[in-house]
Amino acid sequence: MASESNKAGATSKIPVDSARAFFFEDFPRTLFPLETNRVLIEHGEAEVRSYIAKCLDENEQAYGFAPQKRVFISKPHGYLRRTVKLDVVAEFYLYDIVFRNRSKFRKPHVSYRSHYGYRFENGSPIAATQAYRAFKGGLAAYGAQYAHSRSMDVATYFNSLYHHDIVSWFRDRNVSMEDAEGLGQLLREIAAGRSVDCLPQGLYPTKMIGNDFLRFVEEYHDLQSNQVIRFMDDIVLFADDEQAISDDFQTIQRLIGDKGLSLNSRKSRLDEHVRELIDTSIDAIKQKLLQRRRIQITTGYAEDGSEIVKQAMLKKPLDAEEMKYIDNILGQPDIEEDDAELLLTIMRGHASKLEKRLPDIIDYYPHLAKNVYSFCSDFKNKELLAEILLDLTRKNNRLPESQLFWFCAILADELMDSKLASTLISVLFNHRSATVITKAKILEIPDLRYGLQELRNEHLVNGQSDWLGWASAVGSRVLKAASRNHRLRYWAKASNMNHLVTTIVEKI
């Protein structure tokens, strides 16, 4: 039998004993991790909580959760996934309300009707990478055990969830009336009253909501398949009786249809596990490299939330045979996507070998931008890295928002001391594809060089109350207190949110 995600070893190694700890533990793995929110929670959790209480108080008519900024994440083949980037108030409330109700997200009732991951176990959130590995283990184990299978996933799942259904599901978990109404208010107001596409993506608490919401599928009493497993919206049926799978396939479509959901017709596969079991196209050396990748990804996380990926590499360096295999990949005119992702993970200790091909990987696979960001921490030649980034940014008149965001993150964390730092700031900030969120990533950099403070002042002097203003205020924390606070106190008068940010930054 496949091991379940709730078995020992599947949870984060870092104790998560508060909403604050939950927020910091998840922060580096979110889709658009802006330091602005992290700094505000680090130094002003009490002030943020007080602001949230006013948002939830019907007598405080001047307060409420604000509509949020739409963002787009790159997917393979040029597709985009839409969601929102939450301000610090909305974001922290999500972590807080889910953390306080974490016991309501329970493990599967029976092993033959299972879902994996996205809940707390032994005091910590189950690591998504380990839960997915358990899911893949289930695919292999049940695929070998049963003659037939059918895989499917829900089309645009998060974007299709209906506000009333989420709130009703949460209320049915026996949470307090205040929390049920609070979540409903949050989702309604951040979506500006829209009934669908109201659940943000890329945050562990919303993944917990999305994962648990669908448990009605595998728990339905009339399913006939011997085994049903699910990872978020990926559902797989296993049975020896092909008719049972066919019947369940119809039943599941009717079930989710009652929630306004439907299956993705392009991703439904019959007996896919059989093809996977007999696929021998991946040779032994690549299998070893893939195993290395899994080891590195699931090593764990440090206390500051950063991924621990280097230790495993240092303990077991790549051997000559593996390096020769990698050289062959690097010598190919076109590097396949799975090879590119593999290289960005396992070559962090040999970053110089990727120097010539890194521009191709960045250019061909924009959805791997976060992988590129992680890889660049080991890129020793920062001047060359700056040149690569500058050339690619100038060459491409259009860049996906998420890729441009991670370019800005590379600048902030790796290239501020490079000779091209000033030029990169100008090119990235003024790029045709620059958005409020990518610009905020630059404005929040705590540095006084290259005219950054003058850039921030442009947004502070007019009382701007959005990501550009908040990031500018947080980036200004490096100024002397007297100079900083004088300007911020005038900026604070423009809105309640500006006042909240100012109150926190003044304490730093």
Coordinates of C-alpha atoms in Angstrom, one line a residue:
M1 CA 0.0 0.0 0.0
A2 CA 1.2 3.6 -0.7
S3 CA 2.2 5.6 2.3
E4 CA -0.2 8.4 3.2
S5 CA 0.8 12.1 3.6
N6 CA -0.1 11.9 7.3
K7 CA 2.6 9.3 8.1
A8 CA 5.7 10.3 10.0
G9 CA 8.2 12.4 8.2
A10 CA 5.7 14.2 5.9
T11 CA 5.5 17.4 7.9
S12 CA 7.7 20.5 8.1
K13 CA 10.6 20.2 10.6
I14 CA 10.0 23.7 11.8
P15 CA 7.4 24.0 14.7
V16 CA 4.6 26.3 13.7
D17 CA 2.9 27.4 16.9
S18 CA 1.3 30.7 15.8
A19 CA -0.2 32.4 12.9
R20 CA 3.0 34.5 12.8
A21 CA 5.1 31.4 12.5
F22 CA 2.8 30.0 9.9
F23 CA 3.1 33.2 7.8
F24 CA 6.9 33.2 8.0
E25 CA 7.3 29.5 7.3
D26 CA 5.3 29.8 4.1
F27 CA 6.6 33.2 3.0
P28 CA 9.5 32.1 0.7
R29 CA 7.2 29.6 -1.2
T30 CA 4.5 32.1 -2.1
L31 CA 4.0 33.3 -5.7
F32 CA 5.0 36.9 -5.2
P33 CA 6.8 37.2 -1.8
L34 CA 7.1 40.9 -1.3
E35 CA 9.3 41.9 1.6
T36 CA 6.9 44.6 2.5
N37 CA 4.4 42.2 4.0
R38 CA 7.2 40.3 5.8
V39 CA 8.6 43.4 7.4
L40 CA 5.2 44.7 8.5
I41 CA 4.3 41.5 10.2
E42 CA 7.8 41.1 11.8
H43 CA 7.6 44.6 13.4
G44 CA 3.9 45.2 13.6
E45 CA 1.8 42.1 14.1
A46 CA -0.1 43.7 17.0
E47 CA -1.0 46.7 14.8
V48 CA -2.1 44.5 11.9
R49 CA -4.3 42.5 14.3
S50 CA -5.9 45.7 15.6
Y51 CA -6.6 46.8 12.0
I52 CA -8.1 43.4 11.2
A53 CA -10.4 43.7 14.2
K54 CA -11.7 47.1 12.9
C55 CA -12.3 45.6 9.4
L56 CA -14.5 42.9 11.1
D57 CA -16.3 45.4 13.3
E58 CA -19.5 46.5 11.6
N59 CA -19.4 49.7 13.7
E60 CA -16.1 50.7 12.1
Q61 CA -17.5 51.8 8.8
A62 CA -14.3 53.5 7.7
Y63 CA -12.4 50.1 7.7
G64 CA -12.7 47.0 5.5
F65 CA -10.7 44.6 3.4
A66 CA -9.7 46.3 0.2
P67 CA -10.1 44.9 -3.3
Q68 CA -6.8 43.3 -4.2
K69 CA -4.3 43.7 -7.1
R70 CA -4.7 41.2 -9.9
V71 CA -1.5 39.3 -10.8
F72 CA -0.6 36.7 -13.4
I73 CA 1.7 33.6 -13.0
S74 CA 3.4 32.0 -16.0
K75 CA 2.6 28.5 -16.9
P76 CA 4.1 26.3 -19.6
H77 CA 3.5 27.1 -23.3
G78 CA 2.7 30.7 -22.6
Y79 CA -0.4 30.2 -20.6
L80 CA -1.1 32.5 -17.6
R81 CA -2.8 31.8 -14.3
R82 CA -4.6 34.7 -12.6
T83 CA -4.8 35.4 -8.9
V84 CA -4.3 38.4 -6.6
K85 CA -1.5 39.7 -4.5
L86 CA -2.9 40.3 -1.0
D87 CA -2.0 43.3 1.1
V88 CA -0.6 42.6 4.6
V89 CA -4.0 42.9 6.3
A90 CA -5.8 40.4 4.1
E91 CA -2.9 38.1 3.8
F92 CA -2.2 37.8 7.6
Y93 CA -5.9 37.4 8.3
L94 CA -6.0 34.3 6.0
Y95 CA -3.0 32.8 7.9
D96 CA -4.6 33.6 11.2
I97 CA -8.1 32.3 10.6
V98 CA -6.8 29.0 9.0
F99 CA -4.2 28.5 11.8
R100 CA -6.8 29.0 14.5
N101 CA -9.0 26.4 12.8
R102 CA -6.3 24.0 11.6
S103 CA -7.8 21.1 13.6
K104 CA -10.8 21.3 11.3
F105 CA -8.7 20.1 8.3
R106 CA -8.6 16.4 9.0
K107 CA -6.8 13.4 7.5
P108 CA -8.8 11.0 5.2
H109 CA -11.2 8.7 7.0
V110 CA -10.3 5.5 5.2
S111 CA -7.1 4.6 3.3
Y112 CA -8.9 3.6 0.1
R113 CA -10.4 7.1 -0.2
S114 CA -7.4 9.3 0.3
H115 CA -6.2 12.9 -0.3
Y116 CA -2.7 14.1 0.3
G117 CA -1.2 17.1 2.0
Y118 CA -2.2 20.7 2.9
R119 CA -3.1 20.3 6.5
F120 CA -1.3 20.3 9.9
E121 CA 0.3 17.2 11.3
N122 CA 2.2 17.0 14.6
G123 CA 2.1 20.8 15.0
S124 CA 3.4 21.7 11.5
P125 CA 2.0 22.0 8.0
I126 CA 2.7 19.0 5.8
A127 CA 5.4 19.9 3.3
A128 CA 3.8 20.1 -0.2
T129 CA 6.8 18.4 -1.9
Q130 CA 6.6 15.4 0.5
A131 CA 2.8 15.1 0.1
Y132 CA 3.2 15.2 -3.7
R133 CA 5.9 12.5 -3.5
A134 CA 3.5 10.4 -1.4
F135 CA 0.8 11.0 -4.1
K136 CA 3.2 9.8 -6.8
G137 CA 4.0 6.8 -4.7
G138 CA 0.3 6.0 -4.5
L139 CA 0.1 6.2 -8.3
A140 CA 2.9 3.7 -8.6
A141 CA 1.6 1.3 -5.9
Y142 CA -2.0 1.3 -6.9
G143 CA -1.1 1.3 -10.6
A144 CA 0.7 -2.0 -10.0
Q145 CA -2.1 -3.4 -7.9
Y146 CA -5.1 -2.7 -10.2
A147 CA -5.7 -3.3 -13.9
H148 CA -7.3 0.0 -14.8
S149 CA -7.1 3.7 -13.8
R150 CA -8.5 7.0 -14.8
S151 CA -6.8 10.3 -14.0
M152 CA -8.6 13.7 -14.2
D153 CA -8.3 17.2 -12.9
V154 CA -10.7 20.1 -12.3
A155 CA -10.5 22.9 -14.9
T156 CA -9.3 26.3 -13.5
Y157 CA -10.2 25.0 -10.1
F158 CA -9.4 28.0 -7.8
N159 CA -10.7 30.5 -10.3
S160 CA -14.0 28.7 -10.5
L161 CA -14.8 28.3 -6.8
Y162 CA -18.0 30.1 -5.8
H163 CA -18.0 32.3 -2.7
H164 CA -21.1 30.9 -1.1
D165 CA -19.8 27.3 -1.5
I166 CA -16.6 28.1 0.3
V167 CA -18.3 29.9 3.2
S168 CA -20.8 27.1 3.5
W169 CA -18.1 24.5 3.5
F170 CA -16.2 26.4 6.2
R171 CA -19.3 26.8 8.3
D172 CA -19.9 23.0 8.0
R173 CA -16.5 22.4 9.6
N174 CA -18.1 23.7 12.9
V175 CA -16.0 26.8 13.1
S176 CA -17.3 29.8 15.1
M177 CA -20.0 32.0 13.5
E178 CA -17.5 34.9 13.7
D179 CA -14.9 33.0 11.7
A180 CA -17.4 31.8 9.1
E181 CA -18.7 35.4 8.6
G182 CA -15.2 36.8 8.7
L183 CA -13.9 34.5 6.0
G184 CA -17.0 35.3 3.9
Q185 CA -16.4 39.0 4.4
L186 CA -12.8 38.7 3.4
L187 CA -13.4 36.7 0.2
R188 CA -16.2 39.0 -0.8
E189 CA -14.4 42.3 -0.2
I190 CA -11.0 41.4 -1.7
A191 CA -12.8 40.3 -4.9
A192 CA -14.8 43.5 -4.9
G193 CA -18.1 41.6 -4.6
R194 CA -17.4 39.0 -7.2
S195 CA -19.0 35.6 -6.4
V196 CA -16.4 33.5 -8.3
D197 CA -12.6 33.7 -8.5
C198 CA -12.5 35.0 -4.9
L199 CA -10.0 32.5 -3.4
P200 CA -6.4 33.6 -3.7
Q201 CA -3.8 31.1 -4.9
G202 CA -0.2 30.3 -3.9
L203 CA -0.7 30.6 -0.1
Y204 CA -0.6 27.5 2.1
P205 CA -3.8 28.5 4.0
T206 CA -5.8 28.8 0.7
K207 CA -4.3 25.5 -0.5
M208 CA -5.6 24.0 2.7
I209 CA -9.1 25.4 1.9
G210 CA -9.0 24.3 -1.7
N211 CA -7.7 20.8 -0.8
D212 CA -10.2 20.1 1.9
F213 CA -13.1 21.6 0.0
L214 CA -12.9 18.8 -2.6
R215 CA -12.9 15.9 -0.1
F216 CA -16.6 15.4 -0.9
V217 CA -15.5 13.8 -4.1
E218 CA -13.6 10.8 -2.7
E219 CA -15.9 10.5 0.2
Y220 CA -19.1 10.1 -1.9
H221 CA -20.8 6.9 -0.9
D222 CA -21.6 5.6 -4.3
L223 CA -18.2 5.5 -5.9
Q224 CA -17.4 2.0 -7.0
S225 CA -13.6 2.1 -7.7
N226 CA -11.4 0.1 -5.4
Q227 CA -9.1 3.1 -4.7
V228 CA -9.5 6.8 -5.1
I229 CA -6.6 9.2 -4.5
R230 CA -6.4 13.0 -4.8
F231 CA -3.8 15.7 -4.6
M232 CA -5.7 19.0 -4.6
D233 CA -7.7 18.9 -7.8
D234 CA -5.8 15.9 -9.4
I235 CA -8.0 12.8 -9.0
V236 CA -7.1 9.3 -9.9
L237 CA -9.4 6.2 -9.8
F238 CA -8.1 2.6 -9.7
A239 CA -10.1 -0.6 -10.2
D240 CA -9.9 -4.0 -11.7
D241 CA -13.4 -3.4 -13.2
E242 CA -13.2 -1.0 -16.0
Q243 CA -16.9 -0.3 -15.9
A244 CA -16.7 0.8 -12.2
I245 CA -14.2 3.5 -13.3
S246 CA -16.4 4.6 -16.2
D247 CA -19.4 4.9 -13.9
D248 CA -17.4 6.8 -11.3
F249 CA -16.0 9.2 -13.9
Q250 CA -19.6 10.2 -14.8
T251 CA -20.6 10.4 -11.1
I252 CA -17.7 12.7 -10.3
Q253 CA -18.6 15.1 -13.1
R254 CA -22.1 15.4 -11.7
L255 CA -20.8 15.9 -8.2
I256 CA -18.5 18.7 -9.0
G257 CA -21.0 20.1 -11.5
D258 CA -23.3 20.9 -8.6
K259 CA -20.5 23.3 -7.4
G260 CA -20.2 24.9 -10.8
L261 CA -17.0 23.0 -11.6
S262 CA -16.0 20.8 -14.5
L263 CA -13.1 18.5 -15.5
N264 CA -10.4 19.5 -17.9
S265 CA -11.0 17.4 -21.0
R266 CA -7.4 17.7 -22.1
K267 CA -6.0 16.1 -18.9
S268 CA -8.3 13.1 -18.5
R269 CA -6.4 9.9 -19.1
L270 CA -7.5 6.3 -19.1
D271 CA -5.0 3.7 -17.9
E272 CA -2.2 6.3 -17.8
H273 CA -0.4 4.3 -15.1
V274 CA 0.1 1.4 -17.5
R275 CA 2.1 3.6 -19.9
E276 CA 4.1 5.0 -17.0
L277 CA 5.0 1.5 -15.7
I278 CA 6.3 0.3 -19.1
D279 CA 8.1 3.6 -20.0
T280 CA 11.8 2.8 -20.2
S281 CA 12.8 6.0 -22.1
I282 CA 14.5 7.5 -19.0
D283 CA 17.9 5.9 -18.6
A284 CA 19.6 4.9 -15.4
I285 CA 21.8 8.0 -15.1
K286 CA 18.9 10.4 -15.4
Q287 CA 17.0 8.4 -12.8
K288 CA 19.9 9.0 -10.4
L289 CA 19.8 12.7 -11.1
L290 CA 16.1 12.8 -10.6
Q291 CA 16.5 11.1 -7.3
R292 CA 19.1 13.7 -6.3
R293 CA 16.6 16.4 -7.2
R294 CA 13.9 14.9 -5.0
I295 CA 16.4 14.7 -2.1
Q296 CA 17.4 18.3 -2.5
I297 CA 13.8 19.6 -2.8
T298 CA 12.6 17.8 0.4
T299 CA 15.6 18.5 2.6
G300 CA 13.7 21.1 4.6
Y301 CA 13.7 24.7 5.6
A302 CA 15.9 26.9 7.8
E303 CA 14.6 28.9 10.7
D304 CA 14.4 32.1 8.5
G305 CA 12.3 30.2 6.0
S306 CA 14.9 29.7 3.4
E307 CA 15.2 26.4 1.6
I308 CA 18.0 24.0 2.8
V309 CA 19.2 22.6 -0.5
K310 CA 23.0 22.8 -0.5
Q311 CA 23.9 20.3 2.2
A312 CA 22.7 17.3 0.3
M313 CA 24.8 18.4 -2.6
L314 CA 27.9 18.8 -0.6
K315 CA 27.6 15.4 1.0
K316 CA 27.3 13.6 -2.3
P317 CA 29.0 15.5 -5.2
L318 CA 28.2 14.6 -8.8
D319 CA 30.3 11.8 -10.1
A320 CA 32.1 11.7 -13.4
E321 CA 29.4 9.7 -15.2
E322 CA 26.7 12.2 -14.1
M323 CA 28.8 15.2 -15.1
K324 CA 29.3 13.7 -18.5
Y325 CA 25.6 13.2 -18.9
I326 CA 25.0 16.8 -17.9
D327 CA 27.6 18.0 -20.4
N328 CA 25.7 16.1 -23.1
I329 CA 22.5 17.9 -22.1
L330 CA 24.3 21.3 -22.2
G331 CA 25.7 20.5 -25.6
Q332 CA 22.2 20.0 -27.2
P333 CA 21.0 22.9 -29.4
D334 CA 17.6 22.8 -27.6
I335 CA 17.3 21.9 -23.9
E336 CA 14.0 20.2 -23.0
E337 CA 11.9 21.7 -20.2
D338 CA 12.3 18.8 -17.8
D339 CA 16.1 18.8 -18.4
A340 CA 16.2 22.6 -17.7
E341 CA 14.3 22.2 -14.4
L342 CA 16.6 19.4 -13.4
L343 CA 19.8 21.4 -14.2
L344 CA 18.6 24.4 -12.2
T345 CA 18.2 22.2 -9.2
I346 CA 21.2 19.9 -9.2
M347 CA 23.7 22.3 -10.7
R348 CA 23.7 24.8 -7.9
G349 CA 27.1 23.6 -6.9
H350 CA 28.4 23.9 -10.4
A351 CA 26.7 27.1 -11.6
S352 CA 29.6 28.1 -13.8
K353 CA 29.0 25.2 -16.1
L354 CA 25.5 26.7 -16.9
E355 CA 26.8 30.1 -17.7
K356 CA 26.5 29.8 -21.5
R357 CA 23.1 28.1 -21.5
L358 CA 21.4 30.0 -18.7
P359 CA 20.2 32.7 -21.0
D360 CA 18.5 30.1 -23.2
I361 CA 16.8 28.5 -20.2
I362 CA 15.6 31.8 -18.9
D363 CA 14.3 32.9 -22.4
Y364 CA 12.6 29.6 -23.3
Y365 CA 11.0 28.8 -20.0
P366 CA 9.7 31.9 -18.3
H367 CA 7.6 29.8 -15.9
L368 CA 10.9 28.5 -14.4
A369 CA 11.8 32.0 -13.2
K370 CA 11.6 31.1 -9.5
N371 CA 13.9 28.2 -10.1
V372 CA 16.3 30.5 -11.8
Y373 CA 16.1 32.9 -8.8
S374 CA 17.1 30.0 -6.4
F375 CA 19.9 28.9 -8.8
C376 CA 21.4 32.4 -9.0
S377 CA 22.3 32.4 -5.3
D378 CA 25.2 30.1 -6.3
F379 CA 26.2 32.0 -9.4
K380 CA 29.6 33.4 -8.4
N381 CA 30.1 35.7 -11.4
K382 CA 27.6 38.4 -10.4
E383 CA 28.8 40.8 -13.2
L384 CA 28.1 38.1 -15.8
L385 CA 24.7 37.4 -14.2
A386 CA 23.9 41.1 -14.3
E387 CA 24.8 41.2 -18.0
I388 CA 22.6 38.2 -18.8
L389 CA 19.6 39.7 -17.0
L390 CA 20.1 43.1 -18.6
D391 CA 20.4 41.6 -22.1
L392 CA 17.3 39.4 -21.7
T393 CA 15.2 42.3 -20.3
R394 CA 16.2 44.6 -23.1
K395 CA 15.8 42.0 -25.8
N396 CA 12.2 41.1 -24.8
N397 CA 9.7 43.9 -25.2
R398 CA 7.2 41.7 -23.4
L399 CA 7.9 39.6 -20.3
P400 CA 5.4 37.7 -18.1
E401 CA 4.7 39.5 -14.8
S402 CA 6.0 36.6 -12.7
Q403 CA 9.3 36.4 -14.6
L404 CA 9.9 40.1 -14.4
F405 CA 9.1 39.9 -10.7
W406 CA 11.8 37.3 -10.1
F407 CA 14.2 39.3 -12.2
C408 CA 13.7 42.1 -9.7
A409 CA 14.2 39.7 -6.9
I410 CA 17.5 38.5 -8.4
L411 CA 18.5 42.2 -8.6
A412 CA 17.5 42.8 -5.0
D413 CA 19.2 39.8 -3.5
E414 CA 22.2 39.2 -5.8
L415 CA 23.1 42.2 -7.9
M416 CA 22.9 45.4 -5.9
D417 CA 26.7 45.6 -5.7
S418 CA 27.2 44.8 -9.4
K419 CA 28.4 47.5 -11.8
L420 CA 25.1 47.3 -13.7
A421 CA 22.9 47.6 -10.7
S422 CA 21.8 51.2 -11.5
T423 CA 21.1 50.3 -15.1
L424 CA 19.1 47.2 -14.1
I425 CA 17.0 49.3 -11.7
S426 CA 16.1 51.7 -14.5
V427 CA 15.5 49.0 -17.2
L428 CA 13.4 46.7 -14.9
F429 CA 11.4 49.5 -13.3
N430 CA 10.6 51.1 -16.6
H431 CA 10.1 48.0 -18.7
R432 CA 7.0 47.9 -20.9
S433 CA 5.7 44.9 -19.0
A434 CA 6.4 46.3 -15.5
T435 CA 3.4 46.2 -13.2
V436 CA 2.6 47.7 -9.8
I437 CA 3.9 44.4 -8.2
T438 CA 7.2 44.2 -10.1
K439 CA 7.9 47.9 -9.4
A440 CA 7.1 47.4 -5.7
K441 CA 9.8 44.7 -5.6
I442 CA 12.3 47.3 -6.5
L443 CA 10.9 50.1 -4.3
E444 CA 11.1 48.0 -1.2
I445 CA 14.8 47.3 -1.5
P446 CA 16.4 48.8 1.7
D447 CA 19.1 50.7 -0.1
L448 CA 19.9 54.4 -0.5
R449 CA 22.1 54.1 -3.6
Y450 CA 21.2 54.5 -7.3
G451 CA 18.4 57.1 -6.7
L452 CA 16.1 54.6 -5.0
Q453 CA 15.0 56.9 -2.3
E454 CA 14.2 59.6 -4.8
L455 CA 12.1 57.0 -6.7
R456 CA 10.3 56.2 -3.5
N457 CA 9.7 59.8 -2.6
E458 CA 7.7 60.3 -5.9
H459 CA 5.1 57.8 -4.5
L460 CA 5.2 59.1 -0.9
V461 CA 4.8 62.8 -1.6
N462 CA 1.4 62.3 -3.3
G463 CA 0.0 60.0 -0.5
Q464 CA -0.2 57.1 -2.8
S465 CA -2.1 54.2 -1.1
D466 CA -1.3 51.1 -3.0
W467 CA 1.6 48.7 -3.4
L468 CA 3.9 51.5 -4.8
G469 CA 3.2 53.6 -1.7
W470 CA 3.5 50.8 0.9
A471 CA 6.7 49.4 -0.7
S472 CA 8.2 52.9 -0.8
A473 CA 7.4 53.4 2.9
V474 CA 8.9 50.1 3.9
G475 CA 12.0 50.6 1.7
S476 CA 12.5 54.0 3.4
R477 CA 13.2 52.2 6.7
V478 CA 16.9 52.6 6.0
L479 CA 16.7 56.4 6.4
K480 CA 17.5 58.1 9.6
A481 CA 14.4 58.1 11.8
A482 CA 13.9 61.9 11.8
S483 CA 14.0 62.2 8.0
R484 CA 12.0 59.1 7.4
N485 CA 9.2 59.8 10.0
H486 CA 8.7 63.4 8.9
R487 CA 7.8 62.4 5.4
L488 CA 5.8 59.3 6.3
R489 CA 3.6 61.2 8.8
Y490 CA 2.2 63.3 5.9
W491 CA 1.9 60.3 3.7
A492 CA 0.0 58.5 6.5
K493 CA -2.9 61.0 6.4
A494 CA -4.0 59.7 2.9
S495 CA -5.6 56.5 4.1
N496 CA -6.1 54.1 7.0
M497 CA -3.7 51.6 5.4
N498 CA -1.0 54.3 5.0
H499 CA -1.4 55.1 8.6
L500 CA -1.0 51.5 9.6
V501 CA 2.2 51.1 7.6
T502 CA 3.6 54.3 8.9
T503 CA 2.9 53.3 12.5
I504 CA 4.9 50.1 12.0
V505 CA 7.8 51.6 10.0
E506 CA 8.3 54.3 12.6
K507 CA 9.1 51.6 15.2
I508 CA 11.9 50.1 13.1

